[in-house]
Structures are given as C-alpha cells and as structure tokens.
XYZ file of C-alpha atoms in Angstrom:
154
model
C -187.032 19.182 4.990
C -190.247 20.279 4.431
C -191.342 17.471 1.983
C -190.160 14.732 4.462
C -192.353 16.698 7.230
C -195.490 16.747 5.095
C -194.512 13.443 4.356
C -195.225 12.403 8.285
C -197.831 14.595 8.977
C -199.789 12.097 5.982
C -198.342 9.015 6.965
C -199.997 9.735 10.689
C -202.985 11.005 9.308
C -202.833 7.615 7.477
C -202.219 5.583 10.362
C -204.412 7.576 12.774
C -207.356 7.006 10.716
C -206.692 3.220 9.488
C -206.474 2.649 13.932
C -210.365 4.839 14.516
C -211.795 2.222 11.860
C -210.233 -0.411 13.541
C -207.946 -1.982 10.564
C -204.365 -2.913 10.316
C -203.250 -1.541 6.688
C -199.719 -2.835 6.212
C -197.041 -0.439 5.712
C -196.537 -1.778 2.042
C -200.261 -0.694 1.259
C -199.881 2.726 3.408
C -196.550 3.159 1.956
C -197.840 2.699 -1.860
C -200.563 4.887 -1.274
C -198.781 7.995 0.239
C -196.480 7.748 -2.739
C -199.499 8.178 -5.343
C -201.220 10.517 -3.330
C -198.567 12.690 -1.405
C -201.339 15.863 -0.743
C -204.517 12.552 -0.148
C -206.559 14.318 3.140
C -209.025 12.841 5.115
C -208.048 9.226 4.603
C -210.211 6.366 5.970
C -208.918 2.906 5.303
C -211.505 -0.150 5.152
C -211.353 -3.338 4.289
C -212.413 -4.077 0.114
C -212.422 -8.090 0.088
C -208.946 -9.082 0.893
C -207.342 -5.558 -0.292
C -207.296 -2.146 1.267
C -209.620 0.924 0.477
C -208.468 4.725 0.972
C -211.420 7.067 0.901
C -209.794 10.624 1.072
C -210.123 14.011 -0.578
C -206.855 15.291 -2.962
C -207.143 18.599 -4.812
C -211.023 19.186 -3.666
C -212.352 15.845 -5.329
C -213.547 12.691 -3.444
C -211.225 9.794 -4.528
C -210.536 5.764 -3.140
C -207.543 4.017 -3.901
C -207.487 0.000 -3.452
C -204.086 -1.444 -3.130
C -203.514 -4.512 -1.905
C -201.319 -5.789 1.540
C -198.108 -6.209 -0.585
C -198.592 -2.598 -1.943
C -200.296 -3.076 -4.991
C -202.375 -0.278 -6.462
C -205.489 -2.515 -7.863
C -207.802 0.660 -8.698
C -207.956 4.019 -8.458
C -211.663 5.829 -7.939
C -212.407 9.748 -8.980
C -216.006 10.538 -8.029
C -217.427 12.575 -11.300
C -220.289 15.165 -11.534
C -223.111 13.270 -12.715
C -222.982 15.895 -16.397
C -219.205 14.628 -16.798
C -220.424 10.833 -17.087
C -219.970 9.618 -21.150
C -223.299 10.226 -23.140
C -224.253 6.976 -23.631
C -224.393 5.883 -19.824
C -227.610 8.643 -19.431
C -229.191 6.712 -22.558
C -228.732 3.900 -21.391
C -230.178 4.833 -17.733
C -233.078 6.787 -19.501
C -234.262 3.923 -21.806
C -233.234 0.760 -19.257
C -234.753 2.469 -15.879
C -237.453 5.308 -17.074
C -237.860 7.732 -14.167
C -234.827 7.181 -12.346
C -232.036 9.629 -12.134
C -227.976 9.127 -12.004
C -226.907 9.835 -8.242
C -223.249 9.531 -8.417
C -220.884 8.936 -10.787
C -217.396 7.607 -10.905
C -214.336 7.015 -13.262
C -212.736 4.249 -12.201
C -208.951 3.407 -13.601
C -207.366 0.054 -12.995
C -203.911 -1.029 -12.783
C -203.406 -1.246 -16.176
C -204.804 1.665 -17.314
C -208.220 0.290 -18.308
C -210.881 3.266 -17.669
C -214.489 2.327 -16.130
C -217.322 4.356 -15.171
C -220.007 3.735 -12.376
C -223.619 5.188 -12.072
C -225.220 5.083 -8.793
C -229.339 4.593 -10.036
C -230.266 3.690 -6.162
C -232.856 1.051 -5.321
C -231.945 -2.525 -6.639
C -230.217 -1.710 -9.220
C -227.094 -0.314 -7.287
C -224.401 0.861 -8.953
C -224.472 0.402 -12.964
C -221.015 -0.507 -14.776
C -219.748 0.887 -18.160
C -216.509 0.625 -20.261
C -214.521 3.533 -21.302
C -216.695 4.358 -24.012
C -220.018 4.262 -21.935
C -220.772 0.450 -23.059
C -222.964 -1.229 -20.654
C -221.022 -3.743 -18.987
C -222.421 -4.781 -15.353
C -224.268 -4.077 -12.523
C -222.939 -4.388 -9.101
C -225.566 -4.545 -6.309
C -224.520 -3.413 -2.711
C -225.807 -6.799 -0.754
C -228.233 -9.399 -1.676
C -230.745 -10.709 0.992
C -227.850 -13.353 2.087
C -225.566 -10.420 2.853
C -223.532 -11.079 -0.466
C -222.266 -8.419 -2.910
C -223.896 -9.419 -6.395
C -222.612 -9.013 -9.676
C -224.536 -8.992 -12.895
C -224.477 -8.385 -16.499
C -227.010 -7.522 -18.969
C-alpha cells in the first residue's frame, strides 16, 4: 500500500511539473522513468530534440534521464564533482585550454551501457566530451550564432 502511494505521489509530481514547463511527456516516457527512478524528486521534463529530458534530484545528486515518447531510456546523466572526473580529462583541459578551469562535470551512461564523461570549460568551448577512459572525443557547443547546437571533434 504504501509503495503504490509513493508511487502516485511521483507520478503527480511527474505530471505536475512536465504541465508548469508546458510539455506533454507521454505516459510511456513518464511511465519508464518512474520505474528507473522510483525515489527521482524535483522532476522537470523538457524537450531534448525529439526525446524527453528529466532533470530531478535522487539520493542528494543532480541527475537527467532522456527517454524517448515510446519509453525508451536513451541516456542516463549523474552530475560528478569536478575531483571525481578521470585524470586524463584535467590534462587534457590544462594543456588544450591553459587558464581555464572544469565547471561541471558529468558521467553520462547510455543505453547500452557505454560510459561518457562531460566537462563544462564555459566560453566557446561548451561542454568537452570524453570516453570512459578520459579519451578526448568531442565537443558539444550550447548554440552557434544560427541558434544551432554544434558538434565537434578534435
């Protein structure tokens, strides 16, 4: 009884949110996500592409979950300390951008399992890409002047 309570207390949280940012999540995507993330808090739902981002807090960290409208989980997102990032992502930032400083850091985990990490630098170089073992892979740069994500590699 008490699980399928807690259970609709998230699933209006869910809902409640997704309507105050103005999005329809389907139930597929809410549905997936509430079943990975049964204790997820403070959700906010926005639009990623065609898919569906949860922002929300679980067990005091800052996560995101994109799933897409059939229910799909594409990506899961755990923000990181900035000291927890792999070695070799602050020499690469140190010798690639002298004077600049990680801001945020993130390990993202895809669908099937493959890990990445993200380093926010700031400025134009937005948010700098890495494989699981702290390879340079990409750079991903909020908007261009044409109001278009850009990707680039190295």
């Amino acid at each position: 009884m008490k699980t399928t309570i807690t259970a609709l207390l998230i699933a209006a949280a869910v809902s409640a949110s997704a309507q105050k940012a103005g999005i329809e999540v389907p139930a597929a995507a809410k549905a997936a996500f509430e079943k990975a993330h049964p204790n997820a808090q403070h959700v906010k739902w926005s639009l990623e592409d065609q898919d569906f981002e949860a922002e929300f807090d679980q067990d005091g960290q800052e996560m995101s979950v994109v799933v897409d409208a059939a229910g799909a989980i594409k990506e899961t997102e755990l923000e990181l300390k900035v000291n927890l990032l792999p070695n070799p992502i602050h020499e690469y930032v140190m010798n690639k951008y002298p004077g600049k400083k990680i801001k945020e850091g993130a390990k993202i985990t895809l669908a099937d399992g493959t890990v990445k990490y993200e380093a926010e630098v700031g400025g134009e170089e937005g948010d700098l890409l890495f494989d699981s073992q702290g390879h340079f892979i990409g750079q991903e740069k909020d908007e261009d002047k044409d109001g278009d994500e850009k990707d680039e590699k190295d």
